[in-house]
mmCIF file of C-alpha atoms in Angstrom:
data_model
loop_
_atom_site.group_PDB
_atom_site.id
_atom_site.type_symbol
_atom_site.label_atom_id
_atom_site.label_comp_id
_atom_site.label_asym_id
_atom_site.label_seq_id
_atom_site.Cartn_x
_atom_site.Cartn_y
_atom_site.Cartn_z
ATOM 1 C CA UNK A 80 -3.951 -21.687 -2.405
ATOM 2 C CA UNK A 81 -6.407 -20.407 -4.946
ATOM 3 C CA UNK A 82 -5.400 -23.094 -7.286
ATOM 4 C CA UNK A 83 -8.945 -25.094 -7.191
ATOM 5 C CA UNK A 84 -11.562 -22.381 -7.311
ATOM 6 C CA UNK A 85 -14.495 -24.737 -7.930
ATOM 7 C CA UNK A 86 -16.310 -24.941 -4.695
ATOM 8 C CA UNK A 87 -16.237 -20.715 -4.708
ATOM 9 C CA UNK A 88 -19.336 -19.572 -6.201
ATOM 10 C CA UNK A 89 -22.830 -20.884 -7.117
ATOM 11 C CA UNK A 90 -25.006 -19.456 -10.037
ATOM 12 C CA UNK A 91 -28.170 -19.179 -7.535
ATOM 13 C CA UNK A 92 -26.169 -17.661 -4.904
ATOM 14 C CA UNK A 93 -24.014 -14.881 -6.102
ATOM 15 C CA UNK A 94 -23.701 -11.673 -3.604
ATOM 16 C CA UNK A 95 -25.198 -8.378 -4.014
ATOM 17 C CA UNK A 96 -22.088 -7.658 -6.233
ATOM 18 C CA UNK A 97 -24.379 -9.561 -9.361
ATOM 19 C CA UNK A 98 -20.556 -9.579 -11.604
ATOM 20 C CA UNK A 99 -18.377 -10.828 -8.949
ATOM 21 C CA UNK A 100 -17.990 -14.183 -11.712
ATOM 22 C CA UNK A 101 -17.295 -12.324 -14.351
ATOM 23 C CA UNK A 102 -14.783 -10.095 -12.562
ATOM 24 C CA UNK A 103 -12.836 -12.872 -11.636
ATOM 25 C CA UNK A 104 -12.946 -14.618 -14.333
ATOM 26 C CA UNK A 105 -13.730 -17.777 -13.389
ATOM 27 C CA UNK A 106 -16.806 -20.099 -14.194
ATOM 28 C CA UNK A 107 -19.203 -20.572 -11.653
ATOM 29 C CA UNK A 108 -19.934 -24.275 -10.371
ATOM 30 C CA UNK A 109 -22.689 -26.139 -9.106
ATOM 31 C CA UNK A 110 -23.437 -27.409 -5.356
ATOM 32 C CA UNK A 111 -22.605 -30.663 -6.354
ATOM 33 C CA UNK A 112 -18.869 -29.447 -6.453
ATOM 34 C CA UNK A 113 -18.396 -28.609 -2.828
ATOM 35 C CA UNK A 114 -17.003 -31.765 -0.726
ATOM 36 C CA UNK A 115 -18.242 -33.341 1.581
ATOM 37 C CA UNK A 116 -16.808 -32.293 5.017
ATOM 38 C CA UNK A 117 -16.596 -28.924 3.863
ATOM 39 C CA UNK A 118 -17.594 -25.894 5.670
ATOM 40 C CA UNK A 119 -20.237 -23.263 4.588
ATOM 41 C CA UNK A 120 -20.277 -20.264 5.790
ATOM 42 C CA UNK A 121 -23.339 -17.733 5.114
ATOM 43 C CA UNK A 122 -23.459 -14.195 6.637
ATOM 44 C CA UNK A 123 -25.144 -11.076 5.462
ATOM 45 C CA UNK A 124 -24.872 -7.269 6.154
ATOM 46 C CA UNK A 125 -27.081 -4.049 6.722
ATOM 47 C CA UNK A 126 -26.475 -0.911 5.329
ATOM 48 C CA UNK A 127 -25.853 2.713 6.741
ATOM 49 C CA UNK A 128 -27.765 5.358 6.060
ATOM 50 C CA UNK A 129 -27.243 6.983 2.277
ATOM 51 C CA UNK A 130 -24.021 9.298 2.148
ATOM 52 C CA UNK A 131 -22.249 11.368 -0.624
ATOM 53 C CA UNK A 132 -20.723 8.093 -1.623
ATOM 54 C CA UNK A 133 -23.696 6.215 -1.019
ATOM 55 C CA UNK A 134 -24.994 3.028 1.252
ATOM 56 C CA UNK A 135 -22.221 1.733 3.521
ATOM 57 C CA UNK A 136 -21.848 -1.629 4.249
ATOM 58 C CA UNK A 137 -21.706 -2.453 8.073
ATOM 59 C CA UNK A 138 -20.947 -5.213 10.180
ATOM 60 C CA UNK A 139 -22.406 -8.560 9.154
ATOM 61 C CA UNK A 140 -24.970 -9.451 11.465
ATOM 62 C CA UNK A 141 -24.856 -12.967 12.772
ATOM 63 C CA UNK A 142 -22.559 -15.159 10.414
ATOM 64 C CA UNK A 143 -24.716 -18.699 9.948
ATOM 65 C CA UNK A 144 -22.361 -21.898 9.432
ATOM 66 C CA UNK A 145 -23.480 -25.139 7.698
ATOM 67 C CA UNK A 146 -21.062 -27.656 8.077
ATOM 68 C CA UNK A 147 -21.110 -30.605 5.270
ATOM 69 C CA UNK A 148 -20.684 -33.997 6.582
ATOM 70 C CA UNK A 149 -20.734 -37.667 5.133
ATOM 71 C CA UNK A 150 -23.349 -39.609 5.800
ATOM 72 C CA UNK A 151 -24.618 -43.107 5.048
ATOM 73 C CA UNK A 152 -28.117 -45.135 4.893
ATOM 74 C CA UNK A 153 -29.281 -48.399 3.564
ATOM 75 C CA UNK A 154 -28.607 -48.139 0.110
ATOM 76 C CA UNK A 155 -27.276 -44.458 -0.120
ATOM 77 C CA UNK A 156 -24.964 -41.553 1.001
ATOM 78 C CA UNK A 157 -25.091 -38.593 1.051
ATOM 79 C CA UNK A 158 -24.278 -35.053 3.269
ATOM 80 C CA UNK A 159 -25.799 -34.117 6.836
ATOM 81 C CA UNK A 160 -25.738 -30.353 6.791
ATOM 82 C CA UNK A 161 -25.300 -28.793 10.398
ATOM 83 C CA UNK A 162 -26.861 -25.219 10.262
ATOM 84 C CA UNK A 163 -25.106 -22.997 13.526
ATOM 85 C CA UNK A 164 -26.473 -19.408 14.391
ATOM 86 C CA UNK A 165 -24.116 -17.585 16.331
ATOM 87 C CA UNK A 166 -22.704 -20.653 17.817
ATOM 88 C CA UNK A 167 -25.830 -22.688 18.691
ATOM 89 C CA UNK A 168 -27.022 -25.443 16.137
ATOM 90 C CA UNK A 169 -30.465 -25.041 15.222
ATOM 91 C CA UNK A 170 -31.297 -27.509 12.202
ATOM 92 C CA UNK A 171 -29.906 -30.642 10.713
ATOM 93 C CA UNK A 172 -30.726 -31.688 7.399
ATOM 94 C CA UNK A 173 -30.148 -34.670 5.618
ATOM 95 C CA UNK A 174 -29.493 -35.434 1.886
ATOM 96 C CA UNK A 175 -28.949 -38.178 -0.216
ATOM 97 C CA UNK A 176 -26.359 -37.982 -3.457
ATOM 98 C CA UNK A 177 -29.460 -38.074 -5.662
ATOM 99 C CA UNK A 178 -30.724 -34.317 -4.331
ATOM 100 C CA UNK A 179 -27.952 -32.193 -4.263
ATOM 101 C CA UNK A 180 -30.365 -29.541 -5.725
ATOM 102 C CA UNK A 181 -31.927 -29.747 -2.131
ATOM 103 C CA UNK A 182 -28.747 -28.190 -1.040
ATOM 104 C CA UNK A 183 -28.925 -25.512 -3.707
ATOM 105 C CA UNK A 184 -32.579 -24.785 -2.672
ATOM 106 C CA UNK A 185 -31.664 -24.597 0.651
ATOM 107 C CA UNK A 186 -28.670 -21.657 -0.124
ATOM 108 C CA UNK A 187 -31.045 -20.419 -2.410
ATOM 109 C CA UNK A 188 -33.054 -19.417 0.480
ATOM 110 C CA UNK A 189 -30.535 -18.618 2.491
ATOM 111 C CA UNK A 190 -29.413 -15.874 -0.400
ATOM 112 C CA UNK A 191 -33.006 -14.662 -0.955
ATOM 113 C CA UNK A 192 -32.474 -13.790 2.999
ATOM 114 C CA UNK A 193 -29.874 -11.505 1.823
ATOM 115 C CA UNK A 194 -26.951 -13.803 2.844
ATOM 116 C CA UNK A 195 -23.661 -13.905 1.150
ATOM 117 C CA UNK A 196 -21.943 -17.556 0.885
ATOM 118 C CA UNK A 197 -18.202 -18.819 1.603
ATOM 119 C CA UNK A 198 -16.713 -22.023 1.680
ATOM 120 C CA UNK A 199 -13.762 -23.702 3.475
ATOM 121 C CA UNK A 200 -12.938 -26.836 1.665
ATOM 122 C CA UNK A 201 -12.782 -30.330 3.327
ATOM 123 C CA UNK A 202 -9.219 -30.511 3.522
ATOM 124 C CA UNK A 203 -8.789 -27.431 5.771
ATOM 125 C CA UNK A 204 -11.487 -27.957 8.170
ATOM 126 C CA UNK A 205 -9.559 -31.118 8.358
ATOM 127 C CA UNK A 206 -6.316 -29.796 9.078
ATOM 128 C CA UNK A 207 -7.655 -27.315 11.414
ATOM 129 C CA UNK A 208 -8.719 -30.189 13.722
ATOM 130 C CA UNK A 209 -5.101 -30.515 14.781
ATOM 131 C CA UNK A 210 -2.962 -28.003 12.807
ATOM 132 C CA UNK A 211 -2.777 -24.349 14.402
ATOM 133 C CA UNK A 212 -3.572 -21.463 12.471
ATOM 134 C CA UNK A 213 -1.398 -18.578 11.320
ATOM 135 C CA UNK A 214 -3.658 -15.262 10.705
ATOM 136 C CA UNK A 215 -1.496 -13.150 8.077
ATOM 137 C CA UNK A 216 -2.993 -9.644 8.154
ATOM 138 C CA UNK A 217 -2.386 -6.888 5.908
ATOM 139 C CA UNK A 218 -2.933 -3.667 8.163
ATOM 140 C CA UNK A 219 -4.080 -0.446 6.596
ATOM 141 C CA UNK A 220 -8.029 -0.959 5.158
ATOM 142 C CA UNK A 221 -7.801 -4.860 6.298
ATOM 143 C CA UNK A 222 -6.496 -5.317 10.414
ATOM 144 C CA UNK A 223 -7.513 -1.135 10.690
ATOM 145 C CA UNK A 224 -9.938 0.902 9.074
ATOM 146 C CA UNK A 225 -7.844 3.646 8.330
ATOM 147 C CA UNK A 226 -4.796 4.306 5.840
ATOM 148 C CA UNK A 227 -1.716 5.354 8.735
ATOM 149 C CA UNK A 228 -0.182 7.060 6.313
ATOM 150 C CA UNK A 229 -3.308 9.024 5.277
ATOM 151 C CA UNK A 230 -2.968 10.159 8.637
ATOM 152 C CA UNK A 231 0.630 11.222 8.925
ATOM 153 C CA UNK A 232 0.106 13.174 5.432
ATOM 154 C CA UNK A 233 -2.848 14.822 6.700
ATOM 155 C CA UNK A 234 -0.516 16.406 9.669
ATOM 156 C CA UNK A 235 1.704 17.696 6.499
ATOM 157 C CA UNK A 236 -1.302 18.974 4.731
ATOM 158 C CA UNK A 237 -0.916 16.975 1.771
ATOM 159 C CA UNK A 238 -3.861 13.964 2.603
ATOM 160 C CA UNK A 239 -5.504 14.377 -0.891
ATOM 161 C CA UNK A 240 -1.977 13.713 -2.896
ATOM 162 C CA UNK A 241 -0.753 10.908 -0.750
ATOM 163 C CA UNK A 242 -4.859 9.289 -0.830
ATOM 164 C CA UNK A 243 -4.618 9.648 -4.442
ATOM 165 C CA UNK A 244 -1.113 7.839 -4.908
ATOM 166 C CA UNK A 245 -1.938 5.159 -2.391
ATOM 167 C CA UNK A 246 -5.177 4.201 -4.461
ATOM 168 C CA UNK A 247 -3.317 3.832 -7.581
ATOM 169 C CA UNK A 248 -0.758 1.624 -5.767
ATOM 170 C CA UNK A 249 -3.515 -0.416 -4.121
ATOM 171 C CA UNK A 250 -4.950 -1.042 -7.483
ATOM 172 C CA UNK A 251 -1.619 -1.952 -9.172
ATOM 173 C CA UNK A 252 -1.172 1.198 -11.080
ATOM 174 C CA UNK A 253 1.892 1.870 -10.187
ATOM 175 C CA UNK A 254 5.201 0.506 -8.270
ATOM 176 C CA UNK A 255 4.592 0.301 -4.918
ATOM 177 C CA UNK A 256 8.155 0.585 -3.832
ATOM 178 C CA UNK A 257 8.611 3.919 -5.765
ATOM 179 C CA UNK A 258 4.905 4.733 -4.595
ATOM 180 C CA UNK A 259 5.840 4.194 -0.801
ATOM 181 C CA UNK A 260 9.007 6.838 -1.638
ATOM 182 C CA UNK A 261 6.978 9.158 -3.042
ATOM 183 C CA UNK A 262 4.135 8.932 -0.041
ATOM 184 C CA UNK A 263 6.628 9.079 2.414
ATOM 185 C CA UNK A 264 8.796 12.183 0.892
ATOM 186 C CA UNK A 265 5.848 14.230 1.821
ATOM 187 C CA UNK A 266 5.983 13.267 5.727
ATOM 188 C CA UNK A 267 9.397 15.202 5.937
ATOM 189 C CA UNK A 268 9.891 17.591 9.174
ATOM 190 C CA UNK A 269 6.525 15.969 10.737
ATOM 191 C CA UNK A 270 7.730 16.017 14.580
ATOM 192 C CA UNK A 271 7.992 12.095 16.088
ATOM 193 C CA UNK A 272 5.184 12.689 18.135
ATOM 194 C CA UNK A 273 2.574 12.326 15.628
ATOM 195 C CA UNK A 274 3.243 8.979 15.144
ATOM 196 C CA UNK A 275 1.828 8.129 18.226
ATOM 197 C CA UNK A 276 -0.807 10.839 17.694
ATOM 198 C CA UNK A 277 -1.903 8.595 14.895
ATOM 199 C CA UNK A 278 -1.599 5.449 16.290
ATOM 200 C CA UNK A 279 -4.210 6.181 18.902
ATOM 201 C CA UNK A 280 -6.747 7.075 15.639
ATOM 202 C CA UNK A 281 -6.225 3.293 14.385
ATOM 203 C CA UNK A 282 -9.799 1.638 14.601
ATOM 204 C CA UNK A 283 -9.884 -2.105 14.424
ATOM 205 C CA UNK A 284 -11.984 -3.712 11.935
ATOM 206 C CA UNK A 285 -14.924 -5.179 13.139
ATOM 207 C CA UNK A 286 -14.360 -8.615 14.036
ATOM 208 C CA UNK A 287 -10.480 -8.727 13.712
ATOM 209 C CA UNK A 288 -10.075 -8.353 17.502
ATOM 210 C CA UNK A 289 -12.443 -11.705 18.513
ATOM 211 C CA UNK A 290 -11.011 -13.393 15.278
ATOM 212 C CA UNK A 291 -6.727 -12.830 16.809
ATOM 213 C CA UNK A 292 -8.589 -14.122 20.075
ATOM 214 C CA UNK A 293 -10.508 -16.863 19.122
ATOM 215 C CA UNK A 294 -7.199 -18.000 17.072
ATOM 216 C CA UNK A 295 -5.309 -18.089 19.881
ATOM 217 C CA UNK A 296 -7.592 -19.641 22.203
ATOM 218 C CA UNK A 297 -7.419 -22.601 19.837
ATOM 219 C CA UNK A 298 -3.381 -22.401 19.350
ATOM 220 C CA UNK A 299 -3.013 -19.977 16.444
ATOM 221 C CA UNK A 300 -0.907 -17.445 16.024
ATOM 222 C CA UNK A 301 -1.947 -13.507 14.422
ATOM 223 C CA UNK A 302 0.932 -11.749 12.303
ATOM 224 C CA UNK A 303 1.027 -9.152 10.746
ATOM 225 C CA UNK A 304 3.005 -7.680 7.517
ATOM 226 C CA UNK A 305 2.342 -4.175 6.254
ATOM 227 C CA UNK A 306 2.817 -1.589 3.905
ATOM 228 C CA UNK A 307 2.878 0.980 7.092
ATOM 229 C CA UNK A 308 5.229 1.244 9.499
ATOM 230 C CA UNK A 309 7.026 -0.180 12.140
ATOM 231 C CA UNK A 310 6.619 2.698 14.682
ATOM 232 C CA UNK A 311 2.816 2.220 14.627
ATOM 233 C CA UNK A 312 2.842 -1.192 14.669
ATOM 234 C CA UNK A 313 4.848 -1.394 17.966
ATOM 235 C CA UNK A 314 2.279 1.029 19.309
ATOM 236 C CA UNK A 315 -1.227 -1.099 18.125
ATOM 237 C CA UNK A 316 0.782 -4.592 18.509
ATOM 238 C CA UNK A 317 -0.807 -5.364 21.560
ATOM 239 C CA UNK A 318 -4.038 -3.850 21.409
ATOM 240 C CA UNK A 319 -4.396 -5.546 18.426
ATOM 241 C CA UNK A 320 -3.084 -8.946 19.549
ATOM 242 C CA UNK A 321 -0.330 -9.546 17.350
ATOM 243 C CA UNK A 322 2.187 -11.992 17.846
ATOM 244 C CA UNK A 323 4.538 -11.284 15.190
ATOM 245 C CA UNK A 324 4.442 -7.785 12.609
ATOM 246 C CA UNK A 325 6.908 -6.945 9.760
ATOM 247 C CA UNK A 326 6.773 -3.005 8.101
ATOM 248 C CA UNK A 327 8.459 -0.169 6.995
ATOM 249 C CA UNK A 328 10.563 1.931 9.424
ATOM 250 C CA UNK A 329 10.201 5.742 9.239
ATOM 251 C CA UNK A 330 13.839 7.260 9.049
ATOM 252 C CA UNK A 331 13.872 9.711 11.655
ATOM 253 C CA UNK A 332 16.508 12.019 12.656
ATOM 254 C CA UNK A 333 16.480 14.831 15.759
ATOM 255 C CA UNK A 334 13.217 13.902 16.565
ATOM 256 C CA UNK A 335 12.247 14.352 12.732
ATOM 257 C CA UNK A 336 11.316 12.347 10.249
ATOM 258 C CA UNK A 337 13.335 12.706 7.014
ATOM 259 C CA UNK A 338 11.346 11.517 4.555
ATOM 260 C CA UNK A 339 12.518 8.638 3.758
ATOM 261 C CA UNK A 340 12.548 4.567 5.241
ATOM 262 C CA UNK A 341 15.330 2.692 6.356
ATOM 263 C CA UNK A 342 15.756 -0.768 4.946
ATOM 264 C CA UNK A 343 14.082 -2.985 2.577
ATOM 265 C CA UNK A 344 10.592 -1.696 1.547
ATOM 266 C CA UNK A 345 8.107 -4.141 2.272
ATOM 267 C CA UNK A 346 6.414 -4.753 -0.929
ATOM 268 C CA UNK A 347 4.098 -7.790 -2.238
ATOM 269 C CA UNK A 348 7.645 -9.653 -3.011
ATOM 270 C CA UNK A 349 8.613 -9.314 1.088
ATOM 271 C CA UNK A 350 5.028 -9.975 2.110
ATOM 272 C CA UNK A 351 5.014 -13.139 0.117
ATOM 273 C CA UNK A 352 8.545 -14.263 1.554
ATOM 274 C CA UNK A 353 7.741 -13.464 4.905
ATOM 275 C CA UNK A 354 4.414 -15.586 4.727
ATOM 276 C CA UNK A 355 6.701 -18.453 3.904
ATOM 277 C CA UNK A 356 8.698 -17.858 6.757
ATOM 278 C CA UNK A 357 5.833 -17.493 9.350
ATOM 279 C CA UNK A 358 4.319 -20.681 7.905
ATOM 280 C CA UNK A 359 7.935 -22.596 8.557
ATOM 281 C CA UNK A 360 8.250 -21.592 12.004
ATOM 282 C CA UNK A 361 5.004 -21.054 13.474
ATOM 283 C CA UNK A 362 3.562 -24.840 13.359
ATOM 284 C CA UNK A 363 3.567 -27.618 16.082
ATOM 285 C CA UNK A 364 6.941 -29.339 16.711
ATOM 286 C CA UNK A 365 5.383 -32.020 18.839
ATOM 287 C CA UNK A 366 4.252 -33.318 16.700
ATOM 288 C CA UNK A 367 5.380 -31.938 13.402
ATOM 289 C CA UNK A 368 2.827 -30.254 12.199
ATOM 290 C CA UNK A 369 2.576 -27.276 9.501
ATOM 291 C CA UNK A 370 0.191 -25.078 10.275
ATOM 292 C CA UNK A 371 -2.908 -23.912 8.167
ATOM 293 C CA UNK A 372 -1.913 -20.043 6.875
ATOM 294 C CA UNK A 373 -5.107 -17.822 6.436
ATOM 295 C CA UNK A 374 -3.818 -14.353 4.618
ATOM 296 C CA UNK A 375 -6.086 -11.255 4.464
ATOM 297 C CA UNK A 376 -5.450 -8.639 2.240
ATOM 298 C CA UNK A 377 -6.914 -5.592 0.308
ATOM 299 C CA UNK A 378 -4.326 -4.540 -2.543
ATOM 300 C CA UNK A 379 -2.297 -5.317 -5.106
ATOM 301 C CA UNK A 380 0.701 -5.466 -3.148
ATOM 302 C CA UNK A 381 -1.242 -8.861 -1.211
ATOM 303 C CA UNK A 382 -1.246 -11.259 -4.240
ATOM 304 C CA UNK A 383 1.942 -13.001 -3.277
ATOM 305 C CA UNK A 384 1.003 -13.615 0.123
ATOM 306 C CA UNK A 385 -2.724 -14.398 -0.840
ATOM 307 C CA UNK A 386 -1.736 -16.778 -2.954
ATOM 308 C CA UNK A 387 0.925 -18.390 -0.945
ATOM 309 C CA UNK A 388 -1.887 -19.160 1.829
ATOM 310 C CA UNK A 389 -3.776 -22.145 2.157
ATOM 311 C CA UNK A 390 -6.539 -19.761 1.855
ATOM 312 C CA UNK A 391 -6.257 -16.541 0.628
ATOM 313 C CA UNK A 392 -9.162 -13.818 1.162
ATOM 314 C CA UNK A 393 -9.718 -10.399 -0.753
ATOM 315 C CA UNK A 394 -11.233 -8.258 2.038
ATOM 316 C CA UNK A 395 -13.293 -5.365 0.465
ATOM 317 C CA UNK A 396 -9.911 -5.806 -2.079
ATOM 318 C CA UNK A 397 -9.514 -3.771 -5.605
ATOM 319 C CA UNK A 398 -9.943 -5.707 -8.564
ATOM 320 C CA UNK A 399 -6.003 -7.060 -9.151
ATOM 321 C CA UNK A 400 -6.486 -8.805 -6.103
ATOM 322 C CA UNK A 401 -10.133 -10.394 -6.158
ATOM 323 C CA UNK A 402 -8.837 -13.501 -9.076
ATOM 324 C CA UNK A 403 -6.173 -14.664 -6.787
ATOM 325 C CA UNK A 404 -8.208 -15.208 -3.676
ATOM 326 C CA UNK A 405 -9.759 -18.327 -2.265
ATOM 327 C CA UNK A 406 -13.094 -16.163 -1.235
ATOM 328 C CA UNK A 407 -13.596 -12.459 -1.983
ATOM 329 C CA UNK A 408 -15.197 -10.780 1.394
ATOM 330 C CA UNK A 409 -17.397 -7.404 0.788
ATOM 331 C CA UNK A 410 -18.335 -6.306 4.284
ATOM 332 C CA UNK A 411 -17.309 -4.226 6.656
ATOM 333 C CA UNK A 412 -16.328 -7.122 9.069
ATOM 334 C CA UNK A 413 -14.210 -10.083 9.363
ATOM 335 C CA UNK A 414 -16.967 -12.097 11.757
ATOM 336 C CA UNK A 415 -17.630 -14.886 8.592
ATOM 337 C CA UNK A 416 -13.689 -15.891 8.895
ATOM 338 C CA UNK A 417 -13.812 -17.012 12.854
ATOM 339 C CA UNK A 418 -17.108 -18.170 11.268
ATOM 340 C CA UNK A 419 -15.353 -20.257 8.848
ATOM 341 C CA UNK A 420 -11.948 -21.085 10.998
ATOM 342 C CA UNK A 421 -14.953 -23.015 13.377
ATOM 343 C CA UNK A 422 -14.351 -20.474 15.899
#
């Protein structure tokens, strides 16, 4: 979507990140712009201990929802905010059109708490009350932790040069296509085996497990399309709960990889087509129904399918993503989207 980017940010309210505004370079807005019926979604997170690199953000602890609803009086309307706390609603407040700045105080507090703030506009928590979702995960730093093919090169002994190449892709540096070659050139003669050897070193992000299962305990559907490579992918698709992946595939001959892939290279061109497919095929037919497409992405190489989404987040993503996203996501956990989906 990304189109309307209004409702995104709030002057009082900005994250720990103080030039998150400026680096998307967008205006903030006022309270007053979010619609009614929208849902707000505030979640914070701790940090780990100091390393080398400095404080590491962990999961977000207990995502807080306030869900905006219309309201009417005599003489006056106005929004009920609905506060939930891991599930359970614990305050209702009501205001009239005359005090939105009562909502602003309110996030205001909720910020000097150390909260972070995200918004799902009207029109999708409306759709999602009978549209099904399609989760479109990027995989490497987004779905996983790791970077697979970090992993592969590190069997080569040639991590550092394929880290450093993959960074400068991720950022938009360079041609991903002719980055992937390059990356993948340096895998040659690694045995088949240590694909799977990999595989089983994929960590889930926090959160991204409950989020595939709380999506498809209400209908929805997780997919995946990668960078990586098919061979992993068939190895984490279930334990990850996918329903549908599209990647790379590793040439391999005698057991061997080659060095090369076979087939179109999935770049941010294919990931944006094959969003558009997913979303054609994976609503309702009875009734017709499209379904609401939620992408998640890190890189450069995510800006076509971020932006095809109906909402498009920029998880922990490098700066050429961050302006075409619908809410930019800096923690270590993807809790505040089930948060958001109503889940």
């Amino acid at each position: 979507m990304a189109t309307n980017q209004s409702w995104k940010s709030f002057p009082a309210l900005q994250s720990c990140e103080q030039n998150v505004g400026e680096l998307a370079g967008r205006e903030l807005a006022g309270v007053s712009d979010i619609p009614a019926g929208s849902r707000i979604v505030l979640y914070r997170s701790d940090s780990a201990p100091e390393t080398a690199d400095g404080p590491r953000p962990v999961a977000c602890q207990h995502p807080r929802a306030r869900h905006v609803e219309p309201v009417a009086g005599p003489g006056w309307a106005g929004y009920r905010f609905v506060v939930a706390d891991q599930g359970q609603d614990h305050q209702t407040e009501d205001h009239d059109e005359k005090g939105t700045a009562s909502l602003e105080s309110a996030l205001a507090g909720d910020r000097a708490e150390g909260f972070h703030v995200a918004v799902l506009p009207a029109d999708l928590v409306q759709r999602l009350n009978t549209a099904p979702v399609v989760l479109v995960f990027d995989v490497d730093s987004t779905l996983i932790q790791q970077e697979v093919i970090e992993l592969l090169a590190a069997h080569a002994g040639r991590e550092a040069e394929v880290a450093e190449v993959t960074e400068r892709a991720m950022r938009g540096e360079i041609d991903f296509s002719q980055s992937l070659h390059h990356r993948v050139a340096a895998l040659a003669g690694l045995p088949r085996q240590v694909i799977a050897e990999v595989a089983q070193l994929a960590t889930p992000t926090t959160g991204a497990t409950n989020l595939i299962n709380a999506a498809h305990a209400h209908g929805g559907t997780a997919c995946a399309v990668s960078g990586g490579f098919t061979q992993v992918l068939q190895i984490l698709r279930h334990r990850l709960g996918l329903d549908e992946f599209r990647a790379n595939t590793l040439e391999i001959v005698d057991d061997r990889l080659t060095g090369a892939v076979v087939g179109e290279v999935v770049d941010a061109t294919v990931k944006g087509q094959q969003l558009t497919r997913w979303r054609e095929t994976l609503g309702t037919t009875d009734p017709p129904t499209a379904a609401v497409v939620v992408a998640i992405g890190d890189g450069a190489n995510d800006m076509q399918m971020v932006q095809r989404a109906d909402y498009g987040i920029a998880f922990n993503a490098k700066p050429a993503l961050r302006p075409h996203a619908d809410l930019e996501l800096d923690i270590a956990s993807l809790d505040p989207v089930r948060a958001l989906l109503g889940y």
